[in-house]
PDB file of C-alpha atoms and ligand atoms in Angstrom:
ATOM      1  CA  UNK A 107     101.959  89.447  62.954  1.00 41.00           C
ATOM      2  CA  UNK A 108     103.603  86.415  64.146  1.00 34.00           C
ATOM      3  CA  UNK A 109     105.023  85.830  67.675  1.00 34.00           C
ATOM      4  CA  UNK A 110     108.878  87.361  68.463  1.00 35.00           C
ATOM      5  CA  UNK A 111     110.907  84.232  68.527  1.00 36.00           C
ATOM      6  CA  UNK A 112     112.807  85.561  71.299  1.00 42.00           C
ATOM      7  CA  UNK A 113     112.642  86.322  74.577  1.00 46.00           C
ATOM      8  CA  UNK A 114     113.055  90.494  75.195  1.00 49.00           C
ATOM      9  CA  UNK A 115     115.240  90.234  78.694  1.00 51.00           C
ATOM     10  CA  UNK A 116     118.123  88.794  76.780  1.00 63.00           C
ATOM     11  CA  UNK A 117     118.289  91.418  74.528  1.00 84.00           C
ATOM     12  CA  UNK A 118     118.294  94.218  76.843  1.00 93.00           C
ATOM     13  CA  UNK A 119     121.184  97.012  77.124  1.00 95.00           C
ATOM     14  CA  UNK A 120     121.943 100.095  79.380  1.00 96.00           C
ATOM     15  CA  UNK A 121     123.366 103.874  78.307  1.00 96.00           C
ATOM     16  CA  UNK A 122     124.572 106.388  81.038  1.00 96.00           C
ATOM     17  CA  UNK A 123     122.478 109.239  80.764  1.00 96.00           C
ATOM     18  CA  UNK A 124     123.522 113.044  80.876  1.00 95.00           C
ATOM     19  CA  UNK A 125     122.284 113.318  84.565  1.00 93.00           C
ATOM     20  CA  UNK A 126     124.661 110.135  85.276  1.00 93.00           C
ATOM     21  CA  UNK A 127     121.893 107.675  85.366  1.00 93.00           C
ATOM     22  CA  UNK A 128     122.091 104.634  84.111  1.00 95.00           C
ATOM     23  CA  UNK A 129     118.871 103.208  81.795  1.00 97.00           C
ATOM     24  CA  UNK A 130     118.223  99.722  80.835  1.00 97.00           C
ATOM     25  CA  UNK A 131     115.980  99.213  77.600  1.00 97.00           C
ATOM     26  CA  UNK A 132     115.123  97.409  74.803  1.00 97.00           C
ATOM     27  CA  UNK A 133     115.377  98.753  71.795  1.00 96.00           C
ATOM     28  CA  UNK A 134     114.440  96.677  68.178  1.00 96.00           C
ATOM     29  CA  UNK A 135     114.396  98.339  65.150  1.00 95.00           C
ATOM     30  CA  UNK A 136     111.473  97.060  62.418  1.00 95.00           C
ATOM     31  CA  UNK A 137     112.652  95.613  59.245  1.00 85.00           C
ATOM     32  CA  UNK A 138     110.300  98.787  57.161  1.00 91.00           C
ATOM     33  CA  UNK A 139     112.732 101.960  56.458  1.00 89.00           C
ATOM     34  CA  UNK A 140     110.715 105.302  57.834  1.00 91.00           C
ATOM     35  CA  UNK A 141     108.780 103.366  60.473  1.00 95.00           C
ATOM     36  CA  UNK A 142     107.218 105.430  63.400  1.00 96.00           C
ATOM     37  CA  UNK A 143     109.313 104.487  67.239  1.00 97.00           C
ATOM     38  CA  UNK A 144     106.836 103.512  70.111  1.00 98.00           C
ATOM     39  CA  UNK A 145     108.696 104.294  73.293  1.00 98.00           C
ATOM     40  CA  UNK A 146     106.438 101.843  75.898  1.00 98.00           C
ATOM     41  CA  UNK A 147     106.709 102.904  79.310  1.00 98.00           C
ATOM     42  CA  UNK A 148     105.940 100.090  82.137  1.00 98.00           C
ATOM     43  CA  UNK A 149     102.914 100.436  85.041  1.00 98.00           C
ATOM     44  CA  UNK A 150     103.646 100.210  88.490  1.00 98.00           C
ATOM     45  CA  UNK A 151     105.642  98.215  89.797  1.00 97.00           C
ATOM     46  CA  UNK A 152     106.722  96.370  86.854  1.00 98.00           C
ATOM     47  CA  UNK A 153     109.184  96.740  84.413  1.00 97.00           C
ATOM     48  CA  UNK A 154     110.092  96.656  80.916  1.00 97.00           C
ATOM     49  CA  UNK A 155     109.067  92.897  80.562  1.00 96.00           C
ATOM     50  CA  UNK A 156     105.349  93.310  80.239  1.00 97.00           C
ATOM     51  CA  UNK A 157     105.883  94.383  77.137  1.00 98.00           C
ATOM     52  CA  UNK A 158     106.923  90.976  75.728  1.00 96.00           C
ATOM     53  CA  UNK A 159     103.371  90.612  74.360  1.00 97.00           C
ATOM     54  CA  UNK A 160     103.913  93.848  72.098  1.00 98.00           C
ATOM     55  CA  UNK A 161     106.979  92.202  70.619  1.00 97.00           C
ATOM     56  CA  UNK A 162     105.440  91.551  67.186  1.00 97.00           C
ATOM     57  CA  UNK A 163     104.519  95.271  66.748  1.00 97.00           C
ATOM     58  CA  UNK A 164     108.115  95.250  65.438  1.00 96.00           C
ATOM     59  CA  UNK A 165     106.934  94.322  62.254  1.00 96.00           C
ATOM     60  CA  UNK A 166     105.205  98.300  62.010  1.00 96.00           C
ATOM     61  CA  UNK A 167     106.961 100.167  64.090  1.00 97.00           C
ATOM     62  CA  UNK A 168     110.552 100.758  65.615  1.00 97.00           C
ATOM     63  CA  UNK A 169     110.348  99.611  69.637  1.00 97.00           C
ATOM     64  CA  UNK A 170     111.918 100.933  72.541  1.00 98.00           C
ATOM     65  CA  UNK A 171     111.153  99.644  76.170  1.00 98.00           C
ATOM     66  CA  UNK A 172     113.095 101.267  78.940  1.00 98.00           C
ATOM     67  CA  UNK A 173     112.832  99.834  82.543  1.00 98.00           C
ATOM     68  CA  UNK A 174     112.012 103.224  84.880  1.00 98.00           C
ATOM     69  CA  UNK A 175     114.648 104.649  87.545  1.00 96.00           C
ATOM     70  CA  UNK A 176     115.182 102.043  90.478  1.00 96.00           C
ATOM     71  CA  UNK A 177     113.031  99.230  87.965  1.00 97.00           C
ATOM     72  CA  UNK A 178     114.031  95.955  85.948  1.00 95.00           C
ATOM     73  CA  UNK A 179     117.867  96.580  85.243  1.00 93.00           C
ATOM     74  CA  UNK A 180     117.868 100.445  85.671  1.00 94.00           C
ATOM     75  CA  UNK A 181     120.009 102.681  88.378  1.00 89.00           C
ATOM     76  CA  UNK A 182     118.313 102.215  91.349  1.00 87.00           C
ATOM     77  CA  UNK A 183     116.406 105.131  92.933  1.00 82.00           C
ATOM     78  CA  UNK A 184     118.619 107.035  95.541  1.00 80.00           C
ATOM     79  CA  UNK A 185     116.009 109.634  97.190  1.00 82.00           C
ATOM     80  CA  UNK A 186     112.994 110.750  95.443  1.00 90.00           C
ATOM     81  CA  UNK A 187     111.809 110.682  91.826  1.00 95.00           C
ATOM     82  CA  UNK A 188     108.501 111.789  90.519  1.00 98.00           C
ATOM     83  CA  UNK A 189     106.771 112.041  87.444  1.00 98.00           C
ATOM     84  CA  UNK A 190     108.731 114.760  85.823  1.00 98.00           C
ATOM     85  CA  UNK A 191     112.056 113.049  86.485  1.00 97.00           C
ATOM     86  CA  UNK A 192     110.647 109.855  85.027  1.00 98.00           C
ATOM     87  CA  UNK A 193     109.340 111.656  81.971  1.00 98.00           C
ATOM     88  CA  UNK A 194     112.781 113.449  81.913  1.00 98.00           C
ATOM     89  CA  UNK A 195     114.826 109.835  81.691  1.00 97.00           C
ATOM     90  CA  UNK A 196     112.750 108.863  79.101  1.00 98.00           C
ATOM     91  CA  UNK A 197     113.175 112.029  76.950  1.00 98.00           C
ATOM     92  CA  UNK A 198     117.215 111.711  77.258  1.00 98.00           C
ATOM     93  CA  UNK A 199     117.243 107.969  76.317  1.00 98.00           C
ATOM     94  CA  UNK A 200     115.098 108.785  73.347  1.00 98.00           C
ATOM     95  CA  UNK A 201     117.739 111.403  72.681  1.00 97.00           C
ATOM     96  CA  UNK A 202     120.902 109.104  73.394  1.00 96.00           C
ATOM     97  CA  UNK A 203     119.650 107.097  70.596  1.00 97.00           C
ATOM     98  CA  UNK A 204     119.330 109.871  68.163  1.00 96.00           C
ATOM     99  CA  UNK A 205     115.388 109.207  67.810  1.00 97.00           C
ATOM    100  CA  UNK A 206     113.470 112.548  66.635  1.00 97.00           C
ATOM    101  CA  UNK A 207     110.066 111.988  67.548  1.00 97.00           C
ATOM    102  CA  UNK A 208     108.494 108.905  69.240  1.00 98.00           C
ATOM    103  CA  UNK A 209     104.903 107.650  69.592  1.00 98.00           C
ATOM    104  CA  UNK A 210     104.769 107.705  73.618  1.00 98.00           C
ATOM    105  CA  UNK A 211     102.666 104.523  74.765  1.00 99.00           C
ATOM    106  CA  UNK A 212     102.144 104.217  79.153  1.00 98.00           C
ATOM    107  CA  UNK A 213     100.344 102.547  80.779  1.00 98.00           C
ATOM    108  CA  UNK A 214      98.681 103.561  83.950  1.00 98.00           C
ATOM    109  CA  UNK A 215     102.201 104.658  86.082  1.00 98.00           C
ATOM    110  CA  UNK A 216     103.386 104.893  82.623  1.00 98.00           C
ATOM    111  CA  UNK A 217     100.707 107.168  81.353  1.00 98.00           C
ATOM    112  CA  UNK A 218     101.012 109.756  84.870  1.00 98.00           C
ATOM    113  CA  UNK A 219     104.242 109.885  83.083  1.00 98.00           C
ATOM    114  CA  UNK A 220     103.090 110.265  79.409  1.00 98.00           C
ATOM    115  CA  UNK A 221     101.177 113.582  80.454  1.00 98.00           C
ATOM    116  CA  UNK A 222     104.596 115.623  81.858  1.00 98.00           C
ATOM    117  CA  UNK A 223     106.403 113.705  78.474  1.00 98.00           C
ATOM    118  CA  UNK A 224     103.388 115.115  76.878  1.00 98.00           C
ATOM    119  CA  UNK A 225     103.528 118.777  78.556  1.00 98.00           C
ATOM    120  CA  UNK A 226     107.772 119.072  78.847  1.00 98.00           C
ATOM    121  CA  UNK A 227     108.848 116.927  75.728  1.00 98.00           C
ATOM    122  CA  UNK A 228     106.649 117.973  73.111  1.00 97.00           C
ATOM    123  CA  UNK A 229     109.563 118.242  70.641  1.00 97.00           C
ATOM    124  CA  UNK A 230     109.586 114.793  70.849  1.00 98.00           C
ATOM    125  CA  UNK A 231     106.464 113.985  70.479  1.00 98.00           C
ATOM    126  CA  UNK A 232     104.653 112.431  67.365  1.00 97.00           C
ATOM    127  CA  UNK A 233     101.866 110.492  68.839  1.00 98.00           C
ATOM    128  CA  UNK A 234     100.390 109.260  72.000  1.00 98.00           C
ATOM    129  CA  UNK A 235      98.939 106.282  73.185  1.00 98.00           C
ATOM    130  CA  UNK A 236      97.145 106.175  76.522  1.00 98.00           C
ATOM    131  CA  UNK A 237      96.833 102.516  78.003  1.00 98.00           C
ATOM    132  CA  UNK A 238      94.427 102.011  81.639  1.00 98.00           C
ATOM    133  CA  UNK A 239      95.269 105.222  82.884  1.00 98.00           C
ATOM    134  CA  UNK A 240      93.933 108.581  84.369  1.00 98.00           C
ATOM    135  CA  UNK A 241      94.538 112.104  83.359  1.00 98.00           C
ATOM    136  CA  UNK A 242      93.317 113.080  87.510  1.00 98.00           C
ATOM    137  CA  UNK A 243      95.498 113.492  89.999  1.00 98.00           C
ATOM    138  CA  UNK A 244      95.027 111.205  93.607  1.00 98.00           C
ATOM    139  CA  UNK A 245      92.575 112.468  95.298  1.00 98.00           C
ATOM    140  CA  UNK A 246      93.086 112.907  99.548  1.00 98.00           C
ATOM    141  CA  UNK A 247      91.801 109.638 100.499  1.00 98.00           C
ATOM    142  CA  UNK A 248      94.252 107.928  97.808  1.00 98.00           C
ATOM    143  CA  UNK A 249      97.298 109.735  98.415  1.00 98.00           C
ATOM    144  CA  UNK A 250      97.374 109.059 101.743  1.00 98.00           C
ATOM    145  CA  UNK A 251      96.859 105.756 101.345  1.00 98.00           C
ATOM    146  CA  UNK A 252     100.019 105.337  99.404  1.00 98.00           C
ATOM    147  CA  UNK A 253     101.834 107.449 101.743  1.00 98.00           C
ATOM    148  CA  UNK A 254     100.877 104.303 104.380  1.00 98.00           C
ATOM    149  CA  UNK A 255     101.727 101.785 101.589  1.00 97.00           C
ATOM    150  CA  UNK A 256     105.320 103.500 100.688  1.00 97.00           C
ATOM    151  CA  UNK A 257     105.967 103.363 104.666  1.00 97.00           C
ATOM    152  CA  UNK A 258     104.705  99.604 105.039  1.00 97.00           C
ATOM    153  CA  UNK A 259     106.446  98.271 102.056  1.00 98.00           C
ATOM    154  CA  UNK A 260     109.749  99.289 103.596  1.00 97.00           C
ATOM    155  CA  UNK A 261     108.608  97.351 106.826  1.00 97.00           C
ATOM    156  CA  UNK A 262     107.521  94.111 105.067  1.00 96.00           C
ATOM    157  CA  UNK A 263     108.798  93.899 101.380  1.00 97.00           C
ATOM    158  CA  UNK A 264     107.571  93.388  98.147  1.00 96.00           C
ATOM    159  CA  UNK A 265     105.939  90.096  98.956  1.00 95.00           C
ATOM    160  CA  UNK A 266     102.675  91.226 100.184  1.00 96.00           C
ATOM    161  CA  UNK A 267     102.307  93.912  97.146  1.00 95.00           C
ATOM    162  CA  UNK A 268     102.533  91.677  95.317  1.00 95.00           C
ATOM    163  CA  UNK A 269      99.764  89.260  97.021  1.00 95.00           C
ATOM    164  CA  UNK A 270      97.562  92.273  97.297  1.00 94.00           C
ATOM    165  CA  UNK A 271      97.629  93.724  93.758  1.00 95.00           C
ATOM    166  CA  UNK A 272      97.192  90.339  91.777  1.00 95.00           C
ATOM    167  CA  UNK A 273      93.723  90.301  92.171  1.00 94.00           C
ATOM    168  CA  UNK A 274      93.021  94.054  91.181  1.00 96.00           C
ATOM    169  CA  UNK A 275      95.739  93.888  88.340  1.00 98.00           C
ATOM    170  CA  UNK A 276      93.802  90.927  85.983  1.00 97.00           C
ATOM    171  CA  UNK A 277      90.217  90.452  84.886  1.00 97.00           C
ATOM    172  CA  UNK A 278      88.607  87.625  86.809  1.00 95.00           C
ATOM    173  CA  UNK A 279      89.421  84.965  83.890  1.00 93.00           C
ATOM    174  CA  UNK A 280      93.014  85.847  83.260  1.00 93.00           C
ATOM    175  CA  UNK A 281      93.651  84.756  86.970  1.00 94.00           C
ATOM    176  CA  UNK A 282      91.786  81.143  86.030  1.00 93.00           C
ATOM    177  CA  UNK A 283      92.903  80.691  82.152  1.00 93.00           C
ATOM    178  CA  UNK A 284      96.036  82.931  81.957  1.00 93.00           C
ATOM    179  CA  UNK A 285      98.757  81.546  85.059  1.00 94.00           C
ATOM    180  CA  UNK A 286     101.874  81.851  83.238  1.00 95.00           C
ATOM    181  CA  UNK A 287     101.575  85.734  82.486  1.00 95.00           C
ATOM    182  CA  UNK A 288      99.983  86.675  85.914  1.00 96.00           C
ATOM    183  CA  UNK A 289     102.947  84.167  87.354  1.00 95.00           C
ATOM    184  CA  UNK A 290     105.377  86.510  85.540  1.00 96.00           C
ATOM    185  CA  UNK A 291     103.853  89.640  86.727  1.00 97.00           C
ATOM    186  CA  UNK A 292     103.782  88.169  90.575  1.00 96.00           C
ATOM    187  CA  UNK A 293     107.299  87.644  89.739  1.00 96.00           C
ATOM    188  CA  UNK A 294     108.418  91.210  88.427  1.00 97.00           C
ATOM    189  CA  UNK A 295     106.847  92.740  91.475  1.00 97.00           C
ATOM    190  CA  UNK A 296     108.338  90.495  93.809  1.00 97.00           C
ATOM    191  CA  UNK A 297     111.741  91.121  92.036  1.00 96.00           C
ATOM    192  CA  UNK A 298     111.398  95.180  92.834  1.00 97.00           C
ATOM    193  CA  UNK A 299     112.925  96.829  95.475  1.00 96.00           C
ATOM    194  CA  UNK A 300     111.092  97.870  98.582  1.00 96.00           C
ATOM    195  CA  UNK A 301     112.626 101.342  98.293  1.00 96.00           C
ATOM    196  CA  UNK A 302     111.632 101.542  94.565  1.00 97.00           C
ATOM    197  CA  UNK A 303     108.336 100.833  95.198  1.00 97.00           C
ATOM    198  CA  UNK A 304     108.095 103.038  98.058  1.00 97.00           C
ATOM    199  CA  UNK A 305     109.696 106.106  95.697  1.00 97.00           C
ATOM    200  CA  UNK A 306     106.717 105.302  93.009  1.00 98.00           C
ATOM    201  CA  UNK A 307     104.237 105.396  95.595  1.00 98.00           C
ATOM    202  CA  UNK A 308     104.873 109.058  96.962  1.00 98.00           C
ATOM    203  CA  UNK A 309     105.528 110.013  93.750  1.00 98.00           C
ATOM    204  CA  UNK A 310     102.128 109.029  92.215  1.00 98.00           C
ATOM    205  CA  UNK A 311     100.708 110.792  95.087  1.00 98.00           C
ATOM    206  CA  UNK A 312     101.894 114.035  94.761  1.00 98.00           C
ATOM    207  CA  UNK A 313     101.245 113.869  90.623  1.00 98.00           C
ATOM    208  CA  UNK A 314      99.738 116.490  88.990  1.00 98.00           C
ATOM    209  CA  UNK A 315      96.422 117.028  87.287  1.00 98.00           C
ATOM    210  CA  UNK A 316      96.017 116.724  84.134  1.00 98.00           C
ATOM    211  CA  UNK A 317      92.539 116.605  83.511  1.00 97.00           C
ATOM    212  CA  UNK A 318      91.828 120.302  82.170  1.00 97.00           C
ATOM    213  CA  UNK A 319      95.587 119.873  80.402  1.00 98.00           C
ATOM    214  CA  UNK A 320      94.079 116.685  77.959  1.00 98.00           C
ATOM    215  CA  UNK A 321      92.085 119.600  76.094  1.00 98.00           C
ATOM    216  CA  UNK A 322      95.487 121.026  74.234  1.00 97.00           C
ATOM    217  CA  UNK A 323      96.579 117.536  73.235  1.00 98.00           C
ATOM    218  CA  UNK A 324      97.067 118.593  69.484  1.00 96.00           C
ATOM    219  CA  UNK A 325      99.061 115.549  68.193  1.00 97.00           C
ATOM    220  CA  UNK A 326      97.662 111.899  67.215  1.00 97.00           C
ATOM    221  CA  UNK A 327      96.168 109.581  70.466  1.00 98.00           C
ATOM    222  CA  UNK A 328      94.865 106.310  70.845  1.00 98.00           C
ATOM    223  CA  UNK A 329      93.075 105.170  74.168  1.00 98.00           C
ATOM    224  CA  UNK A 330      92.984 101.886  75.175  1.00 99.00           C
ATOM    225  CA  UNK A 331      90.416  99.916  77.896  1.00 98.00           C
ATOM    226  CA  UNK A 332      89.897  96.967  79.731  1.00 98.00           C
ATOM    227  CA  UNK A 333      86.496  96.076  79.870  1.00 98.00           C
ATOM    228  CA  UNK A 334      87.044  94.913  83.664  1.00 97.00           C
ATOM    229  CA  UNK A 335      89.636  97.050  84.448  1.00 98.00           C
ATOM    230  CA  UNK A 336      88.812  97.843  88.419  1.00 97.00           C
ATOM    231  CA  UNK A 337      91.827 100.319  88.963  1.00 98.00           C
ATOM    232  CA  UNK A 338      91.254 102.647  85.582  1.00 98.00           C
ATOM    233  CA  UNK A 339      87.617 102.210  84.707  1.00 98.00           C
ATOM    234  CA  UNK A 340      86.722 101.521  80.965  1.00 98.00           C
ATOM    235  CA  UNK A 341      83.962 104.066  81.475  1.00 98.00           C
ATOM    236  CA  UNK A 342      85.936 106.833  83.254  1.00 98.00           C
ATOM    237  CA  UNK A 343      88.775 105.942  80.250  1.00 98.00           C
ATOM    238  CA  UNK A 344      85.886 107.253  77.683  1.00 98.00           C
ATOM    239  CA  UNK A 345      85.304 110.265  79.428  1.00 98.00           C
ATOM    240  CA  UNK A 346      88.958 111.239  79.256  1.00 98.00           C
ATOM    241  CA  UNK A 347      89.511 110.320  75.707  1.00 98.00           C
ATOM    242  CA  UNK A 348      86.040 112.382  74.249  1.00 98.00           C
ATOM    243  CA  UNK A 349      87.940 115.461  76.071  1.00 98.00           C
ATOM    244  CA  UNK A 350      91.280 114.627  73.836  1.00 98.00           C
ATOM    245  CA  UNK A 351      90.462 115.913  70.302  1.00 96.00           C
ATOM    246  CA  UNK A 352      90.368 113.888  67.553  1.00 92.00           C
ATOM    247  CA  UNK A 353      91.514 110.995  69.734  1.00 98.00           C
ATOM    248  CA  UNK A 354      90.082 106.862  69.195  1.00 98.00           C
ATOM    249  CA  UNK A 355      89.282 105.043  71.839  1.00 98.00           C
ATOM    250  CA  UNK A 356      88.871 101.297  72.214  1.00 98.00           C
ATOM    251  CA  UNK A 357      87.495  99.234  75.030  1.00 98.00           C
ATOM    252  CA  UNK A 358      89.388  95.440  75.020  1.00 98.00           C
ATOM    253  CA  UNK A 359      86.776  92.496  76.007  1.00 97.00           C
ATOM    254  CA  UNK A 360      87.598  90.335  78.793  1.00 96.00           C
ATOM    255  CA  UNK A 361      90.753  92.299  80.178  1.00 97.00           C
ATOM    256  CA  UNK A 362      91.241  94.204  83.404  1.00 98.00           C
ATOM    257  CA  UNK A 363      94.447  96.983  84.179  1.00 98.00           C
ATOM    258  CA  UNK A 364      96.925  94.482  82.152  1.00 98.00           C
ATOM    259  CA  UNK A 365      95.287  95.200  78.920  1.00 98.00           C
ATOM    260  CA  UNK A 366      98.304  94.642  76.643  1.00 98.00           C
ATOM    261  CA  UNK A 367      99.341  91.333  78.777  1.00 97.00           C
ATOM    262  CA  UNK A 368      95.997  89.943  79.122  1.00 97.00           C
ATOM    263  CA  UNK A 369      94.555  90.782  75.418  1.00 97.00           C
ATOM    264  CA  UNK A 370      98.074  91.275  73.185  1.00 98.00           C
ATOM    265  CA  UNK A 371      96.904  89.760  70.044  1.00 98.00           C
ATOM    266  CA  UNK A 372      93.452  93.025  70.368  1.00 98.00           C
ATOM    267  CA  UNK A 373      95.837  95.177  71.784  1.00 98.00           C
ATOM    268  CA  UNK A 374      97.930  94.935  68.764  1.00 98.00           C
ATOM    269  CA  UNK A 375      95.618  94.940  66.492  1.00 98.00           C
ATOM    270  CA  UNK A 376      94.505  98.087  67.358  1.00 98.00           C
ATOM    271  CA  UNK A 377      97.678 100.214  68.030  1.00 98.00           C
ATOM    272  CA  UNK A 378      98.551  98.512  64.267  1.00 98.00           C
ATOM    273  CA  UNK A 379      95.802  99.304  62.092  1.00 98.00           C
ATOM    274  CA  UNK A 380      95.648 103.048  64.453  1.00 98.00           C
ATOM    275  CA  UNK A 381      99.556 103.407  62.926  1.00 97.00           C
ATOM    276  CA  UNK A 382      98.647 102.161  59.697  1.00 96.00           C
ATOM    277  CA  UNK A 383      96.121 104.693  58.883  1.00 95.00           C
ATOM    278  CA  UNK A 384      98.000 107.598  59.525  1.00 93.00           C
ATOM    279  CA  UNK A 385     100.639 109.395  57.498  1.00 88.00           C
ATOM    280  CA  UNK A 386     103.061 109.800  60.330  1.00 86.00           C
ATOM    281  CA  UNK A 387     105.865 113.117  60.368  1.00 73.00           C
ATOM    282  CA  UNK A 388     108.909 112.433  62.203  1.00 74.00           C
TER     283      UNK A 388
HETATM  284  C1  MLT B1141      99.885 100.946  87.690  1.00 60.23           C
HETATM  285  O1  MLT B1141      99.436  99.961  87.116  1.00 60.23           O
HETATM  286  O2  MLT B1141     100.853 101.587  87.245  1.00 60.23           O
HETATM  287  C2  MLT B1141      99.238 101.363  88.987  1.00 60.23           C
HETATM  288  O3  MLT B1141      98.026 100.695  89.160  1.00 60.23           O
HETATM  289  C3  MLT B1141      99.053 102.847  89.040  1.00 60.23           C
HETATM  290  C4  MLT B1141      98.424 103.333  90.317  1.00 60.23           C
HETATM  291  O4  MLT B1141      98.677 102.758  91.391  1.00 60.23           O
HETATM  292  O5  MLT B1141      97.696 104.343  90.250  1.00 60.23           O
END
């Protein structure tokens, strides 16, 4: 699986959606007729860019990478969103492109959002892959301390998010040996809009639980860890994944929350050979 030879961004397009939303995404279809689609939905507060690592998957799968509402090159976010309207974008782009079923890879934010794709979009739904994320809602403590966050972040910008969460986003080493991908992460935050960050704050805190929910998953998932990921623990990750049935976990060496920017040659590896050896029904 050799590296894309292009850059993602340049190939990115936008399609009004039924609600009148606009959506910017990527969308590359693999050379292989009767390939599975990965839709990959972005963390917080990124975009559809930190995907670029997961460009080679191409070669086994059809890729789609939206940016979320009010992210990247999509609408921005007039008012609220949460993660049922999120989930809801994602289920009419994947229908705007005439795609039946989708494998639906998150991570973290974009995982909150997998479980109400998972529980509302089922239709859709082929496979699920589950990247440094939690099936829990916040708990008190945590949800009001994104309340403060959404209410400072419209005082001060993006800038300081961005200084805060480098150091929790990346495992220790990736901040000393990898510069050019955190660099490009510091950027993509400090790119977003206070008032889109703000609208993914309160809407992560008022998500729902999903932890009992995980027990009815009945189609194909793949969990994926960061060995020093300090927002979604590798351990906690475990936990979650022996309550999904049937589903494989992995924990990725020397990677925190970024697991498919910090490890992408692992991290493909293993969402590869986890499409390879299964006969997939679209
Ligand atoms: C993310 O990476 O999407 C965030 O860390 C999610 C969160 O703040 O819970």
């Amino acid at each position: 699986m050799g590296v894309a030879a292009f850059d993602g961004r340049s190939n990115v397009k936008s399609v009004e959606l039924p609600s009148g939303k606009s959506i910017s995404y990527l969308h590359l279809p693999c050379e292989k007729l009767n390939a599975p689609t990965i839709v990959f939905v972005h963390g917080f507060p990124l975009d559809h860019s930190m995907w670029n690592g997961q460009l080679p998957l191409q070669s086994v799968a059809n890729l789609i990478m939206p940016d979320l509402m009010g992210f990247g090159k999509s609408n921005v976010i007039n008012g609220q969103v949460s993660m049922r309207s999120m989930a809801g974008d994602i289920a009419d782009l994947i229908d705007q492109l005439n795609v039946p079923k989708v494998i639906y890879c998150g991570l973290s934010m974009g995982g909150y959002i997998g479980w109400e794709f998972v529980q509302n979009y089922h239709n859709l739904l082929a496979g699920l892959i589950c990247c440094n994320t939690r099936a829990t809602a916040d708990d008190e403590k945590t949800a009001r301390g994104r309340r403060l966050a959404a209410a400072q972040v419209l005082k001060t910008g993006t800038n300081p998010v961005a200084v805060a969460m480098r150091p929790k986003l990346f495992a220790a080493s990736a901040l000393i040996n990898n510069p050019t991908v955190v660099q490009s992460v510091v950027e993509t935050i400090c790119q977003t809009r206070p008032e889109t960050i703000a609208a993914a704050q309160l809407a992560m805190s008022k998500r729902g639980n999903f932890g009992s929910f995980i027990e009815d998953i009945n189609v194909p998932t793949l969990v994926i860890a960061g060995s020093e990921d300090g927002i979604t623990p590798s351990a906690e990750m475990q936990e979650m994944a022996a309550l999904i049935a049937g589903s494989e976990f992995h924990q990725v060496e020397n990677s925190g929350h970024m697991t498919p920017l910090e490890q992408p040659d692992a991290f493909n590896s293993i969402v590869a050979t986890w499409i390879a050896n299964r006969d997939w029904q679209f």
